[in-house]
mmCIF file of C-alpha atoms in Angstrom:
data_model
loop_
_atom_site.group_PDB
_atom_site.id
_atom_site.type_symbol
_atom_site.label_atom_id
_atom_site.label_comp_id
_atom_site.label_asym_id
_atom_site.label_seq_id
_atom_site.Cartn_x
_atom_site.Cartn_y
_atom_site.Cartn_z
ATOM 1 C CA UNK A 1 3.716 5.399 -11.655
ATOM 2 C CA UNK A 2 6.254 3.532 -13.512
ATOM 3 C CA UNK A 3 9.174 1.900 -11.664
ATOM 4 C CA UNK A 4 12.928 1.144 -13.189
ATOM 5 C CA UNK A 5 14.675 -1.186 -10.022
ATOM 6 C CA UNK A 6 18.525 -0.542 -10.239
ATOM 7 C CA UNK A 7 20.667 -3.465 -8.939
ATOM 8 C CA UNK A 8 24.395 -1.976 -7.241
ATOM 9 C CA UNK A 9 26.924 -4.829 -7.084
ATOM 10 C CA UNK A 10 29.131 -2.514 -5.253
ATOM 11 C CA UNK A 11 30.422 -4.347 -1.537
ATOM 12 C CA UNK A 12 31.256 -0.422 -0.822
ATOM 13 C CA UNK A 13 29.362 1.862 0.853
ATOM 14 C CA UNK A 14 28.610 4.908 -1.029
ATOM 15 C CA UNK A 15 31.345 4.065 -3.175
ATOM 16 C CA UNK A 16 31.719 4.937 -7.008
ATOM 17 C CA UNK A 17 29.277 2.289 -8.494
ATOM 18 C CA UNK A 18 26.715 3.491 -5.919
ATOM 19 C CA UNK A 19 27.044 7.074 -6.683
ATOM 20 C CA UNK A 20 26.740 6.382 -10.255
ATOM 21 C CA UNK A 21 23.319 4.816 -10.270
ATOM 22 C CA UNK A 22 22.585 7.653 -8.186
ATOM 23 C CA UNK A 23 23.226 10.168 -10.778
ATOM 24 C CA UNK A 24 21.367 7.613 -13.406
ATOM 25 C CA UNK A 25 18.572 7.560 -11.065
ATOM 26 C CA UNK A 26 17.826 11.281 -10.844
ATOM 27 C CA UNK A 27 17.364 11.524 -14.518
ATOM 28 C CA UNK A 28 15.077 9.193 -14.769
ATOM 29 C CA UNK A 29 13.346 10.288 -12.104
ATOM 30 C CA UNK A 30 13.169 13.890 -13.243
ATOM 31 C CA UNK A 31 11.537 11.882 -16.857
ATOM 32 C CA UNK A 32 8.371 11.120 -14.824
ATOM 33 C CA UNK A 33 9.655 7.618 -13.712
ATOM 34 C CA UNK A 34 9.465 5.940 -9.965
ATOM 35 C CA UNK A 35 13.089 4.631 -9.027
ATOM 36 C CA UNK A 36 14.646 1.801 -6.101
ATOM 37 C CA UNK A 37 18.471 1.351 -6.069
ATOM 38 C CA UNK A 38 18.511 -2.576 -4.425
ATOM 39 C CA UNK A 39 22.126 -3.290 -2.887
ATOM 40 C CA UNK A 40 23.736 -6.494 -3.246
ATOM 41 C CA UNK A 41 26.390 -5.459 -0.242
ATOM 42 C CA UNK A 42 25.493 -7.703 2.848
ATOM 43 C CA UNK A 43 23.472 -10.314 0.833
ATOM 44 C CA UNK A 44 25.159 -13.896 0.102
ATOM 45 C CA UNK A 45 23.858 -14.276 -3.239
ATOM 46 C CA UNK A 46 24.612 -17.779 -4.064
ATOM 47 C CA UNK A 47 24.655 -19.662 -7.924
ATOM 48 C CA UNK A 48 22.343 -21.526 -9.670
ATOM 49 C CA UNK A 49 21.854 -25.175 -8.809
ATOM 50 C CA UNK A 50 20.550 -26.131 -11.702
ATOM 51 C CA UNK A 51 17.764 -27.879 -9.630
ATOM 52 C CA UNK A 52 14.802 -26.826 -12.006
ATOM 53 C CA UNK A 53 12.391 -26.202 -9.456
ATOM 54 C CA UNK A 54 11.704 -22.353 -10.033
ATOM 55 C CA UNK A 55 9.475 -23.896 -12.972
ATOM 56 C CA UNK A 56 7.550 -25.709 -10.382
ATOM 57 C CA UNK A 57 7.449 -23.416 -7.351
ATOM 58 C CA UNK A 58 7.695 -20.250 -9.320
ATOM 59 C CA UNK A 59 10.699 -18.701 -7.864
ATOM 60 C CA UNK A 60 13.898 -19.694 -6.931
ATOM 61 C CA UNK A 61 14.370 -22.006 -4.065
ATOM 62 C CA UNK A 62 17.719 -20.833 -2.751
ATOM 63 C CA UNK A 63 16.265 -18.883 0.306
ATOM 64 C CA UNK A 64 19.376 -16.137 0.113
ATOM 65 C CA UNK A 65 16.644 -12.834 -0.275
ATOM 66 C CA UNK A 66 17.033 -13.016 -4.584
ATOM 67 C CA UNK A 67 13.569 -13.733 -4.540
ATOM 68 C CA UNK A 68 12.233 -10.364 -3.311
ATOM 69 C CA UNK A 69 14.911 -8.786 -5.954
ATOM 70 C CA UNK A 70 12.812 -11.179 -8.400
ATOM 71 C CA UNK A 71 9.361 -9.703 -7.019
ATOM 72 C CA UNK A 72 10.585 -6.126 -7.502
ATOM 73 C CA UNK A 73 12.224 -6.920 -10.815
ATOM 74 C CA UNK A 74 8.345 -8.325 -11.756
ATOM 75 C CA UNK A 75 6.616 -5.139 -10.637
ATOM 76 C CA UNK A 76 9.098 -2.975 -12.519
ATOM 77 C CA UNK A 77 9.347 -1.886 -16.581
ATOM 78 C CA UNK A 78 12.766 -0.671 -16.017
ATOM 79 C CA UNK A 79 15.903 -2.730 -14.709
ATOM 80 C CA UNK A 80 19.365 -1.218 -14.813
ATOM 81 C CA UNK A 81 22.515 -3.015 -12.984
ATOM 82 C CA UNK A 82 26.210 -1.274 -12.059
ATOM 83 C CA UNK A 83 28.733 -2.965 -11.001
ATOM 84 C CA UNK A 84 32.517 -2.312 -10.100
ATOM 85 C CA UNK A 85 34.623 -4.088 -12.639
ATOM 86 C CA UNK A 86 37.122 -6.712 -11.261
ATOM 87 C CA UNK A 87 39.877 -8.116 -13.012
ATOM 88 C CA UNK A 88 38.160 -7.212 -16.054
ATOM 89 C CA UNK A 89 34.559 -8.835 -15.649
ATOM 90 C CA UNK A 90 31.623 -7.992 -13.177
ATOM 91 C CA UNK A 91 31.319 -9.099 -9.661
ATOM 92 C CA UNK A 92 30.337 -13.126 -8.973
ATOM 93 C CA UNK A 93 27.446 -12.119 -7.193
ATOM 94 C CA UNK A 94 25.920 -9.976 -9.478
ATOM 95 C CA UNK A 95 26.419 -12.466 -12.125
ATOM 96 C CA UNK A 96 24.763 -15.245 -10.025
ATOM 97 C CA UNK A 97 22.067 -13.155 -9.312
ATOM 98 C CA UNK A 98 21.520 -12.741 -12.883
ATOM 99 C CA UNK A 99 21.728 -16.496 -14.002
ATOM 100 C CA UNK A 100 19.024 -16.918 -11.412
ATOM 101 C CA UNK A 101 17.016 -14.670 -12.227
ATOM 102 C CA UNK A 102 16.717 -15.502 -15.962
ATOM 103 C CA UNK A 103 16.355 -19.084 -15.194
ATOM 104 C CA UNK A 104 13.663 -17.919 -13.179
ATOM 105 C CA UNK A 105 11.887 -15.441 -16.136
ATOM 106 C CA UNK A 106 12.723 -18.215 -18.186
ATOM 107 C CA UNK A 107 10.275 -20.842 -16.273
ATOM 108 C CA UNK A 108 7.766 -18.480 -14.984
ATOM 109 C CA UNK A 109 6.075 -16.853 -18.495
ATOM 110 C CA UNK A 110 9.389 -14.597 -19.297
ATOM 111 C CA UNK A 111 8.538 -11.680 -16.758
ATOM 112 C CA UNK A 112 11.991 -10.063 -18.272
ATOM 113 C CA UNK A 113 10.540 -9.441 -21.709
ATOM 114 C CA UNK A 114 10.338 -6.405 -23.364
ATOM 115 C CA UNK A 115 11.593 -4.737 -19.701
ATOM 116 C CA UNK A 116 13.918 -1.555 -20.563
ATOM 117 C CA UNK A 117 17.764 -1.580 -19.427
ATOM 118 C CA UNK A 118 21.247 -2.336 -19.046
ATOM 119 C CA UNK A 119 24.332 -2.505 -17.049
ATOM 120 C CA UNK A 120 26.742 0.272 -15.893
ATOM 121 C CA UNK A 121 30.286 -0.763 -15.532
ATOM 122 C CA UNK A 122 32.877 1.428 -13.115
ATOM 123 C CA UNK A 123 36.648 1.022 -13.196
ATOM 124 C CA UNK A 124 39.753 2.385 -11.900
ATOM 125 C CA UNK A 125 41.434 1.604 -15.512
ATOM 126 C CA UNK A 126 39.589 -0.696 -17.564
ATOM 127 C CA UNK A 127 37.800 -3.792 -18.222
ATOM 128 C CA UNK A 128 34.336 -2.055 -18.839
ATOM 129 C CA UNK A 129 34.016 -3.007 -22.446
ATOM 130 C CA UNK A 130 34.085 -6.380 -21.540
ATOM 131 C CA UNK A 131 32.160 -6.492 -18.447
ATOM 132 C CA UNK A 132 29.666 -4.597 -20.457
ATOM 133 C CA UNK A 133 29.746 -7.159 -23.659
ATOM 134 C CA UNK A 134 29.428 -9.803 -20.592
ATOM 135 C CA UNK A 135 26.443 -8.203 -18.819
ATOM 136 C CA UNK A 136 24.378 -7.365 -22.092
ATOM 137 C CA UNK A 137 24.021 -11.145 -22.664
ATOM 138 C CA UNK A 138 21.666 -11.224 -19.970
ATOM 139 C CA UNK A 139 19.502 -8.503 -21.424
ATOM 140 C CA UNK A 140 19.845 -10.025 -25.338
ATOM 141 C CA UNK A 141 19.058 -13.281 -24.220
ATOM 142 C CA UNK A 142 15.845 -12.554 -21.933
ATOM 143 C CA UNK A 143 14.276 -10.559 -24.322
ATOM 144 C CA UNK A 144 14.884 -7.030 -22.848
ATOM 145 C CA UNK A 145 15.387 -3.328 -24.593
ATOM 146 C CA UNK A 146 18.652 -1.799 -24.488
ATOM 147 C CA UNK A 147 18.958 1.386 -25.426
ATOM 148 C CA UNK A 148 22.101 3.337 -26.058
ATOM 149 C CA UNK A 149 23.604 6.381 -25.185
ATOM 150 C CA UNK A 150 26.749 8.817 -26.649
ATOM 151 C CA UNK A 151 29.407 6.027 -25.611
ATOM 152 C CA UNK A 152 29.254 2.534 -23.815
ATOM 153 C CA UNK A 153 28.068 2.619 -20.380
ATOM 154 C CA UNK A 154 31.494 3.281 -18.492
ATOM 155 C CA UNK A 155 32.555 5.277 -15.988
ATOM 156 C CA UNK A 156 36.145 5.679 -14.549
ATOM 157 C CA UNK A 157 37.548 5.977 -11.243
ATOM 158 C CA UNK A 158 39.107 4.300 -8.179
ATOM 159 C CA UNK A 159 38.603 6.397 -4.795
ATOM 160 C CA UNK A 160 35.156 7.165 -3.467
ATOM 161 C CA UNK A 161 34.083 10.071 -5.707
ATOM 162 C CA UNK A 162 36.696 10.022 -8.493
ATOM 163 C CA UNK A 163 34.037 8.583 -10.660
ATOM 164 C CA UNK A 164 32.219 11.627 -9.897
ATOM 165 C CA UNK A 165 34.888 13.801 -11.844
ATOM 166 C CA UNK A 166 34.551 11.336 -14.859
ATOM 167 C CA UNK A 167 32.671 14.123 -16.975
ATOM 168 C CA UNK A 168 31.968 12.241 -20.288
ATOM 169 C CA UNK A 169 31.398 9.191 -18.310
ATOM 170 C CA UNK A 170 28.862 10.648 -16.123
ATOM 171 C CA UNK A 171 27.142 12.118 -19.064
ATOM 172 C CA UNK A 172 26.778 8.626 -20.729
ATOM 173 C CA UNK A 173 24.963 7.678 -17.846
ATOM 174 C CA UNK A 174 22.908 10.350 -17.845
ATOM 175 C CA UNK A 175 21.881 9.984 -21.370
ATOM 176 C CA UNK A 176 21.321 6.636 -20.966
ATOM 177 C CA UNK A 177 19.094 7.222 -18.071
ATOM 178 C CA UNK A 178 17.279 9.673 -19.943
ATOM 179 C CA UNK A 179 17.071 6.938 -22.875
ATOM 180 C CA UNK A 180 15.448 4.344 -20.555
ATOM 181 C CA UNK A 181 13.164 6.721 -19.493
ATOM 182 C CA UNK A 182 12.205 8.045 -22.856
ATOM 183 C CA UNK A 183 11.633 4.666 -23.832
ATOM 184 C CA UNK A 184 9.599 3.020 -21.136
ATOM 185 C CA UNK A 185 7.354 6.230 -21.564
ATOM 186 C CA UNK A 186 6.351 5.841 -25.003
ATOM 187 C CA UNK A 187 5.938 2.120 -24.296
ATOM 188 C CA UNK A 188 3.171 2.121 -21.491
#
């Protein structure tokens, strides 16, 4: 079966970002599709060093556990990220994660390509447009398929749970789920 890996930049437990890709997750698990929800809460996750060696060693040689992301991201035709939005822009550590990982793709026969996705972004107020416009240069730049949805991939809300109540929000991310789904299914 077919696997989309979701990535939750969330440092909260359970919190809105987490409960988000949950909802995402079910869809595209009810469209015939394997899911894992990967948390970056706990893990150090540190930024590129520019060192060059992934193209040599064929991963990354920080030793900080972005490497078994990396195998997981490999093994799957789906990969989705969410992240809180802070200060308008996604967390460090999500972003880090991504730089590495593309450098890695990038040296090691573009493993990204042609992989189905896209981020999630979950505020209290705002700053998801541009954390979204921020996190789809990732997915232009390595290659990927992004498909839309019936608004950007935004959901609002501050407490644990408010982002539940977010009904058109939710809905987005439902579609979009469905979307990714759809898409990686006519593909293989």
């Amino acid at each position: 079966m077919e696997k989309v890996l979701f990535v939750c930049a969330s440092p909260r437990k359970n919190g809105n970002t987490s409960q988000v890709i949950s909802k995402c997750a079910e869809v595209v698990e009810k469209n015939g599709l394997e899911t894992e929800v990967v948390y970056l809460r706990g893990k150090h996750i540190e930024s590129c060093r520019a060192c060059g060696k992934c193209a040599k060693i064929h991963k990354c040689k920080i030793d900080d556990g972005l490497n078994e992301i990396i195998e997981k991201i490999k093994e799957s035709k789906g990969f989705i990220v969410a992240t809180p939005v802070y200060f308008g822009t996604a967390r460090g550590d999500l972003m880090a994660a991504l730089q590495r990982i593309g450098y890695v793709s990038m040296n090691n026969g573009n493993f990204l390509s042609w992989k189905v996705g896209g981020p999630i972004a979950v505020a209290r107020r705002g700053g998801q447009t541009s954390t979204l416009q921020e996190l789809l240069m990732f997915y232009l730049i390595n290659d990927m398929i992004v498909p839309g949805s019936t608004y950007w991939n935004m959901v609002f809300g501050r407490e644990k749970g408010e982002a539940l109540e977010d009904a058109e929000g939710i809905r987005t991310i439902e579609r979009f789920g469905e979307n990714v789904a759809t898409l990686i299914n006519k593909i293989v």
